[in-house]
PDB file of C-alpha atoms in Angstrom:
ATOM      1  CA  MET A   1      -0.095   0.044   0.074  1.00  0.00           C
ATOM      2  CA  LEU A   2       2.789   2.284   0.850  1.00  0.00           C
ATOM      3  CA  LYS A   3       4.610   1.424  -2.306  1.00  0.00           C
ATOM      4  CA  LYS A   4       1.515   2.331  -4.310  1.00  0.00           C
ATOM      5  CA  ARG A   5       1.226   5.762  -2.687  1.00  0.00           C
ATOM      6  CA  GLN A   6       4.908   6.462  -3.352  1.00  0.00           C
ATOM      7  CA  GLN A   7       4.532   5.294  -6.994  1.00  0.00           C
ATOM      8  CA  LYS A   8       1.450   7.539  -7.530  1.00  0.00           C
ATOM      9  CA  PHE A   9       3.279  10.383  -6.087  1.00  0.00           C
ATOM     10  CA  LYS A  10       6.149   9.912  -8.430  1.00  0.00           C
ATOM     11  CA  GLU A  11       3.898   9.554 -11.436  1.00  0.00           C
ATOM     12  CA  GLU A  12       1.964  13.052 -10.583  1.00  0.00           C
ATOM     13  CA  ALA A  13       5.308  14.750  -9.824  1.00  0.00           C
ATOM     14  CA  VAL A  14       6.583  13.680 -13.355  1.00  0.00           C
ATOM     15  CA  LYS A  15       3.103  14.625 -15.101  1.00  0.00           C
ATOM     16  CA  ASN A  16       3.566  18.132 -13.332  1.00  0.00           C
ATOM     17  CA  VAL A  17       6.898  18.831 -14.728  1.00  0.00           C
ATOM     18  CA  LYS A  18       7.171  19.976 -18.374  1.00  0.00           C
ATOM     19  CA  GLY A  19       9.276  17.258 -20.304  1.00  0.00           C
ATOM     20  CA  GLU A  20      10.356  14.053 -19.224  1.00  0.00           C
ATOM     21  CA  MET A  21      12.235  14.212 -15.796  1.00  0.00           C
ATOM     22  CA  THR A  22      12.704  11.408 -13.332  1.00  0.00           C
ATOM     23  CA  TYR A  23      11.495  11.625  -9.800  1.00  0.00           C
ATOM     24  CA  ASP A  24      15.106  12.271  -8.454  1.00  0.00           C
ATOM     25  CA  GLU A  25      15.788  15.062 -10.800  1.00  0.00           C
ATOM     26  CA  TYR A  26      12.451  16.596  -9.937  1.00  0.00           C
ATOM     27  CA  ILE A  27      13.318  16.468  -6.155  1.00  0.00           C
ATOM     28  CA  ASP A  28      16.933  17.834  -6.981  1.00  0.00           C
ATOM     29  CA  SER A  29      15.458  20.750  -8.841  1.00  0.00           C
ATOM     30  CA  LEU A  30      12.988  21.423  -6.185  1.00  0.00           C
ATOM     31  CA  SER A  31      15.744  21.270  -3.269  1.00  0.00           C
ATOM     32  CA  GLU A  32      17.745  23.593  -5.456  1.00  0.00           C
ATOM     33  CA  ARG A  33      14.807  26.124  -5.738  1.00  0.00           C
ATOM     34  CA  TYR A  34      14.099  25.834  -2.149  1.00  0.00           C
ATOM     35  CA  ASP A  35      17.696  26.518  -1.394  1.00  0.00           C
ATOM     36  CA  ASP A  36      17.857  29.561  -3.757  1.00  0.00           C
ATOM     37  CA  VAL A  37      14.606  30.898  -2.060  1.00  0.00           C
ATOM     38  CA  LEU A  38      16.262  30.306   1.324  1.00  0.00           C
ATOM     39  CA  HIS A  39      19.262  32.255   0.420  1.00  0.00           C
ATOM     40  CA  LYS A  40      17.201  35.066  -0.814  1.00  0.00           C
ATOM     41  CA  ILE A  41      15.311  35.228   2.354  1.00  0.00           C
ATOM     42  CA  ASP A  42      18.543  35.280   4.386  1.00  0.00           C
ATOM     43  CA  VAL A  43      19.761  38.194   2.116  1.00  0.00           C
ATOM     44  CA  LEU A  44      16.509  39.970   2.811  1.00  0.00           C
ATOM     45  CA  TYR A  45      16.656  39.388   6.649  1.00  0.00           C
ATOM     46  CA  ASP A  46      20.207  40.717   6.597  1.00  0.00           C
ATOM     47  CA  LEU A  47      18.975  43.863   4.810  1.00  0.00           C
ATOM     48  CA  TRP A  48      16.113  44.343   7.204  1.00  0.00           C
ATOM     49  CA  VAL A  49      18.342  43.997  10.123  1.00  0.00           C
ATOM     50  CA  LYS A  50      20.773  46.583   8.689  1.00  0.00           C
ATOM     51  CA  ILE A  51      17.581  48.880   7.899  1.00  0.00           C
ATOM     52  CA  CYS A  52      16.613  48.630  11.665  1.00  0.00           C
ATOM     53  CA  LYS A  53      20.045  49.208  12.975  1.00  0.00           C
ATOM     54  CA  VAL A  54      20.185  52.487  10.802  1.00  0.00           C
ATOM     55  CA  TYR A  55      16.796  53.562  11.834  1.00  0.00           C
ATOM     56  CA  HIS A  56      17.788  53.223  15.488  1.00  0.00           C
ATOM     57  CA  GLN A  57      20.966  55.119  14.950  1.00  0.00           C
ATOM     58  CA  MET A  58      19.212  57.764  13.229  1.00  0.00           C
ATOM     59  CA  ASN A  59      16.603  58.027  15.983  1.00  0.00           C
ATOM     60  CA  GLU A  60      19.129  58.346  18.589  1.00  0.00           C
ATOM     61  CA  GLU A  61      20.955  60.972  16.559  1.00  0.00           C
ATOM     62  CA  ARG A  62      17.813  62.842  16.171  1.00  0.00           C
ATOM     63  CA  LYS A  63      17.223  62.886  19.937  1.00  0.00           C
ATOM     64  CA  SER A  64      20.789  64.150  20.702  1.00  0.00           C
ATOM     65  CA  LEU A  65      20.161  66.795  17.911  1.00  0.00           C
ATOM     66  CA  LYS A  66      16.831  67.838  19.356  1.00  0.00           C
ATOM     67  CA  VAL A  67      18.525  68.249  22.789  1.00  0.00           C
ATOM     68  CA  THR A  68      21.476  70.280  21.221  1.00  0.00           C
ATOM     69  CA  ILE A  69      18.836  72.555  19.479  1.00  0.00           C
ATOM     70  CA  GLU A  70      16.965  73.110  22.499  1.00  0.00           C
ATOM     71  CA  LYS A  71      20.357  74.151  24.351  1.00  0.00           C
ATOM     72  CA  ILE A  72      21.024  76.532  21.504  1.00  0.00           C
ATOM     73  CA  GLU A  73      17.557  77.987  21.382  1.00  0.00           C
ATOM     74  CA  ALA A  74      17.855  78.685  25.264  1.00  0.00           C
ATOM     75  CA  GLU A  75      21.185  80.468  24.784  1.00  0.00           C
ATOM     76  CA  LEU A  76      19.706  82.421  21.939  1.00  0.00           C
ATOM     77  CA  ARG A  77      16.709  83.424  24.036  1.00  0.00           C
ATOM     78  CA  THR A  78      18.757  84.576  26.713  1.00  0.00           C
ATOM     79  CA  ILE A  79      21.204  86.644  24.436  1.00  0.00           C
ATOM     80  CA  ASN A  80      17.975  88.234  22.741  1.00  0.00           C
ATOM     81  CA  GLU A  81      16.808  89.211  26.172  1.00  0.00           C
ATOM     82  CA  LYS A  82      20.083  90.737  27.191  1.00  0.00           C
ATOM     83  CA  VAL A  83      20.319  92.583  23.845  1.00  0.00           C
ATOM     84  CA  SER A  84      16.651  93.912  23.839  1.00  0.00           C
ATOM     85  CA  ASN A  85      17.118  94.965  27.486  1.00  0.00           C
ATOM     86  CA  ARG A  86      20.433  96.842  26.593  1.00  0.00           C
ATOM     87  CA  HIS A  87      18.714  99.097  24.126  1.00  0.00           C
ATOM     88  CA  PRO A  88      17.429 102.466  25.833  1.00  0.00           C
ATOM     89  CA  LEU A  89      13.894 103.291  25.045  1.00  0.00           C
ATOM     90  CA  GLN A  90      13.345 105.814  22.213  1.00  0.00           C
ATOM     91  CA  GLN A  91      13.171 109.314  23.416  1.00  0.00           C
ATOM     92  CA  LYS A  92       9.883 111.058  22.934  1.00  0.00           C
ATOM     93  CA  PHE A  93       9.555 114.408  21.428  1.00  0.00           C
ATOM     94  CA  PRO A  94       8.689 117.109  24.071  1.00  0.00           C
ATOM     95  CA  ILE A  95       5.144 118.190  23.967  1.00  0.00           C
ATOM     96  CA  MET A  96       4.687 121.973  23.304  1.00  0.00           C
ATOM     97  CA  PRO A  97       3.311 123.669  26.299  1.00  0.00           C
ATOM     98  CA  ASN A  98      -0.177 125.570  26.010  1.00  0.00           C
ATOM     99  CA  ASN A  99       0.859 128.863  27.835  1.00  0.00           C
ATOM    100  CA  PRO A 100       3.494 131.309  26.684  1.00  0.00           C
ATOM    101  CA  LYS A 101       5.448 130.937  30.153  1.00  0.00           C
ATOM    102  CA  GLY A 102       6.606 127.425  29.381  1.00  0.00           C
ATOM    103  CA  LEU A 103       7.628 128.455  25.691  1.00  0.00           C
ATOM    104  CA  ILE A 104      11.055 129.630  26.780  1.00  0.00           C
ATOM    105  CA  THR A 105      11.865 126.413  28.713  1.00  0.00           C
ATOM    106  CA  TYR A 106      10.505 124.419  26.076  1.00  0.00           C
ATOM    107  CA  LEU A 107      12.616 126.006  23.313  1.00  0.00           C
ATOM    108  CA  LEU A 108      15.750 126.451  25.229  1.00  0.00           C
ATOM    109  CA  ALA A 109      15.616 123.198  27.764  1.00  0.00           C
ATOM    110  CA  ASP A 110      13.315 120.568  26.427  1.00  0.00           C
ATOM    111  CA  ILE A 111      14.082 120.667  22.770  1.00  0.00           C
ATOM    112  CA  SER A 112      17.929 120.957  23.277  1.00  0.00           C
ATOM    113  CA  SER A 113      17.930 118.097  25.967  1.00  0.00           C
ATOM    114  CA  TYR A 114      15.857 116.088  23.675  1.00  0.00           C
ATOM    115  CA  TRP A 115      18.386 116.195  20.706  1.00  0.00           C
ATOM    116  CA  THR A 116      21.256 115.812  23.043  1.00  0.00           C
ATOM    117  CA  LYS A 117      19.934 112.491  24.401  1.00  0.00           C
ATOM    118  CA  ARG A 118      19.100 111.314  20.857  1.00  0.00           C
ATOM    119  CA  ILE A 119      22.463 112.188  19.675  1.00  0.00           C
ATOM    120  CA  CYS A 120      24.340 110.597  22.670  1.00  0.00           C
ATOM    121  CA  HIS A 121      22.328 107.502  22.289  1.00  0.00           C
ATOM    122  CA  SER A 122      22.848 107.249  18.524  1.00  0.00           C
ATOM    123  CA  LYS A 123      25.080 104.200  17.473  1.00  0.00           C
ATOM    124  CA  HIS A 124      26.795 106.252  14.881  1.00  0.00           C
ATOM    125  CA  ILE A 125      27.958 108.988  17.350  1.00  0.00           C
ATOM    126  CA  LYS A 126      29.240 106.138  19.830  1.00  0.00           C
ATOM    127  CA  LYS A 127      31.293 104.886  16.875  1.00  0.00           C
ATOM    128  CA  LEU A 128      32.658 108.270  16.141  1.00  0.00           C
ATOM    129  CA  ILE A 129      33.578 108.899  19.768  1.00  0.00           C
ATOM    130  CA  LEU A 130      35.290 105.495  19.775  1.00  0.00           C
ATOM    131  CA  ILE A 131      37.326 106.319  16.819  1.00  0.00           C
ATOM    132  CA  ILE A 132      38.230 109.779  18.237  1.00  0.00           C
ATOM    133  CA  PHE A 133      39.296 108.186  21.464  1.00  0.00           C
ATOM    134  CA  LEU A 134      41.410 105.444  19.733  1.00  0.00           C
ATOM    135  CA  THR A 135      42.999 107.968  17.423  1.00  0.00           C
ATOM    136  CA  LEU A 136      43.904 110.118  20.457  1.00  0.00           C
ATOM    137  CA  SER A 137      45.178 107.251  22.342  1.00  0.00           C
ATOM    138  CA  LEU A 138      47.836 106.349  19.459  1.00  0.00           C
ATOM    139  CA  PHE A 139      49.500 109.886  19.725  1.00  0.00           C
TER     140      PHE A 139
END
């Protein structure tokens, strides 16, 4: 009974293969194809492992870069706060008085003090004064 089943299996295997091939040749070609598929699966698995490693490395690098970027942003915020606090508020032009008594002090004191403060806080005048002091220190 077992021999009959094996014989029937051999006959069906031979019928399925195009051309005339013996049972042993069919099993050999089948095992070769199986080995080829196993080799391709191993190659795909190795590639998948490499991709996973690269993904994890990139994820770790992203985390470290995120921490670095947050540190730099904090430093830039503090620098921006210091720079913005350093600049004095812009001087407002004095308001003209309604009565004639305050007109003289307005013309002689208020307007002149306004322009003096504005000129002293000008960055161009500060640079000019620095250049003058540097040239005087060379002589």
